[in-house]
C-alpha positions as a Python dict, from the first residue, in 0.01 Angstrom:
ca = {
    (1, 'X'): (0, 0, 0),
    (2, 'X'): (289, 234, 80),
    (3, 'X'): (432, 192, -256),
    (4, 'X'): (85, 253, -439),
    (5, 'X'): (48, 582, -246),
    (6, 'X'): (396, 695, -321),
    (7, 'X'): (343, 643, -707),
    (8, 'X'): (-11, 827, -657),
    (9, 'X'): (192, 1099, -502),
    (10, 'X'): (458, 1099, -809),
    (11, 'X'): (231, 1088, -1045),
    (12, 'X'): (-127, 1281, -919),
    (13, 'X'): (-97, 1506, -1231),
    (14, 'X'): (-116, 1294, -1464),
    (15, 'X'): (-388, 1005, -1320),
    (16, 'X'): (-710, 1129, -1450),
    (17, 'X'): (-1000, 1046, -1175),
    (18, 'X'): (-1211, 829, -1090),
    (19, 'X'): (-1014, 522, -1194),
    (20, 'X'): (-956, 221, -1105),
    (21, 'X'): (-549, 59, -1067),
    (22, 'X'): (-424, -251, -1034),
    (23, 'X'): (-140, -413, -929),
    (24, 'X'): (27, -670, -1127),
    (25, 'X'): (233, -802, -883),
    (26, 'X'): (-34, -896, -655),
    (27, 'X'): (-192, -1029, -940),
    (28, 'X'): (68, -1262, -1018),
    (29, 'X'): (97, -1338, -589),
    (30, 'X'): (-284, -1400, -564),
    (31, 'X'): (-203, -1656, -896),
    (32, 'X'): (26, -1835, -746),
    (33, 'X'): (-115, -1884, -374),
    (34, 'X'): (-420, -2032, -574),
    (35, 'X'): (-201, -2253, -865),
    (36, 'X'): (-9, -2385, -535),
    (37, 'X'): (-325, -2512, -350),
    (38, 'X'): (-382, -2801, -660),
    (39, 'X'): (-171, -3062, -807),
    (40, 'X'): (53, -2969, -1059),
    (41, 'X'): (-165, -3140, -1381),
    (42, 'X'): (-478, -2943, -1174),
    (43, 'X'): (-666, -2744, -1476),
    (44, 'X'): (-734, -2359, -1315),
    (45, 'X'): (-1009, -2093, -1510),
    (46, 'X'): (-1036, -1711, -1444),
    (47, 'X'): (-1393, -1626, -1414),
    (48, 'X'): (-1487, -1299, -1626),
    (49, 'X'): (-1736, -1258, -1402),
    (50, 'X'): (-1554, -1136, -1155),
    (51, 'X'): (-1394, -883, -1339),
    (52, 'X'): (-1379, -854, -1740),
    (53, 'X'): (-1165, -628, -1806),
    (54, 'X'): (-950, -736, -2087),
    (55, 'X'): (-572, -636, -1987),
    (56, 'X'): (-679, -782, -1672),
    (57, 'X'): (-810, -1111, -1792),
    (58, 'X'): (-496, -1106, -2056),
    (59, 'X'): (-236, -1059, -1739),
    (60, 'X'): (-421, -1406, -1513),
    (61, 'X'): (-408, -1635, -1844),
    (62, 'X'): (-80, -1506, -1912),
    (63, 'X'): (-26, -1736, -1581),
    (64, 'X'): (-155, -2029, -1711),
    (65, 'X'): (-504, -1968, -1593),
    (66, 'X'): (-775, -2035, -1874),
    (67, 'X'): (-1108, -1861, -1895),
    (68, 'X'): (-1483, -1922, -1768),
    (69, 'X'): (-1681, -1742, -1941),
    (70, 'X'): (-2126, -1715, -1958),
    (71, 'X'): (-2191, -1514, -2238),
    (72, 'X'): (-2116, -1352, -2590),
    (73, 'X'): (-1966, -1038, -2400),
    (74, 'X'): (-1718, -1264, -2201),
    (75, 'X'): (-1645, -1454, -2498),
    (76, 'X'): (-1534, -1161, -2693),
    (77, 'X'): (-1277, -1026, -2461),
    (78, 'X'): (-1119, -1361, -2494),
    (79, 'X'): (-1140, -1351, -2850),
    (80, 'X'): (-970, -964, -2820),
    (81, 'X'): (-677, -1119, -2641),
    (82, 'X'): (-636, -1434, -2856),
    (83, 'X'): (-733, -1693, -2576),
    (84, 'X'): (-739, -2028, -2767),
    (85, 'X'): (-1115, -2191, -2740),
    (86, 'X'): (-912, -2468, -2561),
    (87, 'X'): (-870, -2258, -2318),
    (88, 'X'): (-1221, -2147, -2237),
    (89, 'X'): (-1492, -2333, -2024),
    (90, 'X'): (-1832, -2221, -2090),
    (91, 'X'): (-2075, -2180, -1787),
    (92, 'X'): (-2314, -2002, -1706),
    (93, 'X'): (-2742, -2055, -1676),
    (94, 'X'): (-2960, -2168, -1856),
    (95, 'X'): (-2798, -2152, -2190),
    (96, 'X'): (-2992, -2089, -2503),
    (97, 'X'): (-2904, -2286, -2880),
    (98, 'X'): (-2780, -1974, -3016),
    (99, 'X'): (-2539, -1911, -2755),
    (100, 'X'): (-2464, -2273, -2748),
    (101, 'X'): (-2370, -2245, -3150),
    (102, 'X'): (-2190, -1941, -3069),
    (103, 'X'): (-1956, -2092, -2781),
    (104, 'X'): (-1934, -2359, -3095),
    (105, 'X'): (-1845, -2172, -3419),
    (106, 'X'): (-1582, -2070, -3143),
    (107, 'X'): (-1426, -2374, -3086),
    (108, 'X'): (-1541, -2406, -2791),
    (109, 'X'): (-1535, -2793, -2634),
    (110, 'X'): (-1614, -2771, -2272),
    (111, 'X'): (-1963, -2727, -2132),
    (112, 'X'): (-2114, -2653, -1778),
    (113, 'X'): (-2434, -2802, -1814),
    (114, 'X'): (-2740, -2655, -1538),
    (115, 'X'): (-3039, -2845, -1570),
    (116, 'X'): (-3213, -3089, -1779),
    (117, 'X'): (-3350, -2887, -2023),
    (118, 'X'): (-2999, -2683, -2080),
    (119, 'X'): (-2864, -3049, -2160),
    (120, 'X'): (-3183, -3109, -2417),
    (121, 'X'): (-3089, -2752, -2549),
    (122, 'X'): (-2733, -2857, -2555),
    (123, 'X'): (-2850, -3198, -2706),
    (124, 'X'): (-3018, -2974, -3052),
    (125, 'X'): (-2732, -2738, -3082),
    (126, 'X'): (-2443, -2789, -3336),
    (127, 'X'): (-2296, -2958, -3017),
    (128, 'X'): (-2423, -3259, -3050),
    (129, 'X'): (-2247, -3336, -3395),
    (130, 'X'): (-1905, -3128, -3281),
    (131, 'X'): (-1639, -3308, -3051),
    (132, 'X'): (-1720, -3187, -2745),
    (133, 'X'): (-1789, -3276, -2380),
    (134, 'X'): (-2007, -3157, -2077),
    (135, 'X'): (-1985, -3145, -1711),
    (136, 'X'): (-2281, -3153, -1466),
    (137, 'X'): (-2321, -2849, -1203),
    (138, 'X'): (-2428, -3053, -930),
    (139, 'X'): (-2673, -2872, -588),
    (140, 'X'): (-2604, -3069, -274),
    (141, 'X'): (-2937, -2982, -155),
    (142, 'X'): (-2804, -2832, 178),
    (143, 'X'): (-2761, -2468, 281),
    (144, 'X'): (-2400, -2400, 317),
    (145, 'X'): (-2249, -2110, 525),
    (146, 'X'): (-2051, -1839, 375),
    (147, 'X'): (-2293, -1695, 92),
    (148, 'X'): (-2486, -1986, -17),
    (149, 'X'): (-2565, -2100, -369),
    (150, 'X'): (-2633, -2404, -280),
    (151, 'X'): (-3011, -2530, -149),
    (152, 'X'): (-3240, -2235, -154),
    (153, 'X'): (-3079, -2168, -485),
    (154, 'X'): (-3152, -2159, -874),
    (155, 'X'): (-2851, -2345, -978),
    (156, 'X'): (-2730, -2688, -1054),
    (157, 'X'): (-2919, -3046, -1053),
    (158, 'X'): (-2986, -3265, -711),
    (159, 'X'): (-2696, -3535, -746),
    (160, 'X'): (-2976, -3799, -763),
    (161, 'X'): (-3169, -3652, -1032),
    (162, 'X'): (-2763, -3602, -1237),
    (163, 'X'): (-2707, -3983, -1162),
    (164, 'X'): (-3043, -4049, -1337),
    (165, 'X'): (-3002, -3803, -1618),
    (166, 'X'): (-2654, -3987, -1710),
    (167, 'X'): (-2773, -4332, -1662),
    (168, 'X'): (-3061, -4247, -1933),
    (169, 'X'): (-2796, -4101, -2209),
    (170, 'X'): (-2761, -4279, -2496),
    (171, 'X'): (-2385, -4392, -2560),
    (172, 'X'): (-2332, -4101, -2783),
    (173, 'X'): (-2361, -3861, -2532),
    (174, 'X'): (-2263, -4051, -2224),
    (175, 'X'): (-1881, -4022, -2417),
    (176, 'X'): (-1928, -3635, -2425),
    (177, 'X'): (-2017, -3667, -1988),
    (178, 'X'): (-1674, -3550, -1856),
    (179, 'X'): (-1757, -3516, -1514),
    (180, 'X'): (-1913, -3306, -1238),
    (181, 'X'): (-1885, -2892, -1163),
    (182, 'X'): (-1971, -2783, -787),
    (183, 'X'): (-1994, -2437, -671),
    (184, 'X'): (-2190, -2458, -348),
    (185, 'X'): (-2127, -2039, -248),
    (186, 'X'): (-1885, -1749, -220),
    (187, 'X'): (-1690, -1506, 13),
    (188, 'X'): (-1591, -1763, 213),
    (189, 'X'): (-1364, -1638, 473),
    (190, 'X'): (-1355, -1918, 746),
    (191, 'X'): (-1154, -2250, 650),
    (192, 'X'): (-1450, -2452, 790),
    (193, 'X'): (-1686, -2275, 501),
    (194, 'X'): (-1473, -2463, 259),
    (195, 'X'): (-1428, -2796, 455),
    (196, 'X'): (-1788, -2826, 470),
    (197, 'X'): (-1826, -2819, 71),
    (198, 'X'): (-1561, -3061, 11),
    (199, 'X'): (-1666, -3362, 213),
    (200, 'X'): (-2019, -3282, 112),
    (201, 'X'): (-1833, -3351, -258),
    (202, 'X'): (-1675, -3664, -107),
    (203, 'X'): (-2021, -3769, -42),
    (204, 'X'): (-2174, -3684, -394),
    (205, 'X'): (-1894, -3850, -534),
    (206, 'X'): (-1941, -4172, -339),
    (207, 'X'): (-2300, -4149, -465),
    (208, 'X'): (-2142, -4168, -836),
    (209, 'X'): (-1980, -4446, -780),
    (210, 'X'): (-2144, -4674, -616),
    (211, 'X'): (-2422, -4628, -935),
    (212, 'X'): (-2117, -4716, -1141),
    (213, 'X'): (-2078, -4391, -1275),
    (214, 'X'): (-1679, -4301, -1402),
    (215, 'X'): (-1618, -3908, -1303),
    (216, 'X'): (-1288, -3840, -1470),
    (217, 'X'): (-1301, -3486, -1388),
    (218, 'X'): (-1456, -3307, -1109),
    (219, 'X'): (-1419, -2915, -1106),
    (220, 'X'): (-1455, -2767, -806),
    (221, 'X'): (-1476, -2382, -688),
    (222, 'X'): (-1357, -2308, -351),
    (223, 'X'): (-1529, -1945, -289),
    (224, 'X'): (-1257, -1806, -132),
    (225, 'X'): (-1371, -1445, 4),
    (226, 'X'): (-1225, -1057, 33),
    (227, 'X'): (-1217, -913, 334),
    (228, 'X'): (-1405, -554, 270),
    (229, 'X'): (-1516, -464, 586),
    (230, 'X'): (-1304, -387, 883),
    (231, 'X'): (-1411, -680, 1114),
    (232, 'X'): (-1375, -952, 823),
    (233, 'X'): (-1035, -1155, 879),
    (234, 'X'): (-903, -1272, 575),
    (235, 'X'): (-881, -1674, 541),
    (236, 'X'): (-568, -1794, 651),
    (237, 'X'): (-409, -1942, 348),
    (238, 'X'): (-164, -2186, 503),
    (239, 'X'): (-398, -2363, 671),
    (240, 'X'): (-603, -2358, 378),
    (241, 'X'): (-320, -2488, 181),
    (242, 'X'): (-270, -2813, 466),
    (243, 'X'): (-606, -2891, 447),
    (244, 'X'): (-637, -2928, 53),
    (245, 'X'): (-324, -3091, 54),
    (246, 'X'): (-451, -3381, 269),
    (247, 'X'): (-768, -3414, 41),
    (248, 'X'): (-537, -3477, -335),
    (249, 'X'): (-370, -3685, -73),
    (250, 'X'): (-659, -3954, -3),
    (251, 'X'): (-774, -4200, -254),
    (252, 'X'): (-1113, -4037, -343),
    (253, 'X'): (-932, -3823, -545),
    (254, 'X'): (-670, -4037, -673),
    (255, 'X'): (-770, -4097, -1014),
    (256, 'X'): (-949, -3755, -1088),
    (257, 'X'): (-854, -3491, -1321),
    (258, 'X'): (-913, -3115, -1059),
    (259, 'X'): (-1023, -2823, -1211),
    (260, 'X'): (-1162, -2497, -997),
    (261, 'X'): (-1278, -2174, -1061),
    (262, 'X'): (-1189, -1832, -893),
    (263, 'X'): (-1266, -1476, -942),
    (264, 'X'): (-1293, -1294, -650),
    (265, 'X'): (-1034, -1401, -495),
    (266, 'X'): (-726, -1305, -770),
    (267, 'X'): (-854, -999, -882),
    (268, 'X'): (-1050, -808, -603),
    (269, 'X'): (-707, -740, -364),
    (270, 'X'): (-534, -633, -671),
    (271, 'X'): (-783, -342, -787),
    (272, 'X'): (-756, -16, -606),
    (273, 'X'): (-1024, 309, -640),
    (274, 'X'): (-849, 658, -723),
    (275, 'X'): (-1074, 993, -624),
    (276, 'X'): (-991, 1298, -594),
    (277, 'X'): (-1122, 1515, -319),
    (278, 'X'): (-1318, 1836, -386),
    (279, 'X'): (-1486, 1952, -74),
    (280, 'X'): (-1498, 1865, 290),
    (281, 'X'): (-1784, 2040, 478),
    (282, 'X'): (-1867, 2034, 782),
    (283, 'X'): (-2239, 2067, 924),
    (284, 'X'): (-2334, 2017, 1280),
    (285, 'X'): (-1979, 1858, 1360),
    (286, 'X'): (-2021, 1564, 1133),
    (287, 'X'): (-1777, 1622, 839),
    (288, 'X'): (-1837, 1538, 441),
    (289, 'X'): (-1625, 1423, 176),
    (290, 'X'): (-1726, 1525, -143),
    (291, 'X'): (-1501, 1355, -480),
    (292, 'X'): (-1484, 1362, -802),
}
């Protein structure tokens, strides 16, 4: 922080305000902390989501981070910075043909597939005829702590109704069924938070198997929060680190391909707000800050 305010200072006349500024090297730090946290072969996606901005997006897959994108805007600024489709995981909500033919015409390969009907949609798209392949967002049915987008919420299939939906594919398209995408909630700030999620995985993926279902690849999104206010204590990251350590670790995982998501968590600490100040009044001893 002391070095961003001393190139503010060296440089106020020429930053025009309001603007945002980022720091690359905590870009690249926040990168790393979450690379280090999977197996090296682990497969890791930006989320535009979080913040689209295309130098920005450029800068994280210039790590080695690909892209997760849910729509035609977030699929152009990957197209602006020459991210190869291979690169790109489309998810997103309930998906419609046209976008579906869009990802496709792309290049696209890799669906996140929401519901039923998505997969029916997905099932009539050019998709169907294209080499590609499709993993199930999967609701655990439970409330989890932290911001929940798990039961309660729109997304994702009940792991019972995913086990029937694959055991009812034809063989065409149980060869495009990669495996299984869980995202149970976000800004996550308590290690526990995250425990929680991944044995209720460990649990879903039990189900799998035991209905003799292969999941090659299971892509998982940890939700790993910003502390914004001043009481919020930021996760502690080694312990983090332990605890997902021990997990690749035990044979559950063994033969599984890891993928995960993040957003938040790389780019949020990075970004600063610039303002200038252009009045402070004072009215019945409460002062104002007026800016720019």
């Amino acid at each position: 922080m002391t070095e961003l305010l001393d190139w503010i200072k060296q440089n106020q006349d020429a930053i025009h305000t309001p603007a945002y500024i980022y720091s690359e090297r905590i870009l690249q730090n926040n990168c790393d902390y979450f690379k280090n946290l999977f197996p090296k072969n682990s497969k890791l996606f930006y989320s535009l989501k979080a913040n689209p901005q295309s130098e920005l997006v450029r800068l994280i897959t210039e790590q080695g981070y690909g892209a997760e994108i849910t729509g035609e805007g977030e699929l152009k600024v990957c197209e602006s910075i020459g991210l190869e489709p291979q690169n790109i995981l489309a998810g997103g909500v309930s998906k419609s043909i046209s976008l579906f033919n869009k990802f496709q015409e792309f290049g696209i390969t890799t669906f996140v597939i929401d519901s039923k009907k998505e997969l029916d949609r997905f099932n009539d798209s050019k998709l169907s005829q294209a080499k590609t392949r499709f993993l199930l967002r999967i609701n655990p049915g439970k409330k989890m702590t932290g911001i929940s987008m798990a039961k309660g919420s729109q997304f994702g299939l009940a792991a019972e109704e995913a086990v029937e939906v694959i055991k009812k594919c034809s063989n065409d398209y149980l060869k495009k069924f990669a495996g299984l995408h869980f995202y149970f909630g976000t800004q996550r700030l308590k290690i526990e938070e995250i425990k929680e999620s991944v044995i209720c995985i460990d649990e879903i993926l039990k189900l799998f198997l035991e209905s003799g279902i292969e999941i090659k690849i299971v892509d998982l999104g940890l939700g790993i929060g910003v502390p914004y206010k001043i009481e919020d204590i930021e996760l502690d990251r080694l312990l983090l680190k332990e605890f997902l350590q021990s997990v690749w670790n035990s044979s559950a995982w063994k033969n599984i391909e890891i993928w995960s998501e993040t957003g938040r968590f790389i780019s949020a600490s990075a970004g600063f707000f610039i303002s200038r100040v252009k009045e402070v009044k004072t009215i019945y001893e409460e002062k104002f800050v007026f800016l720019d």
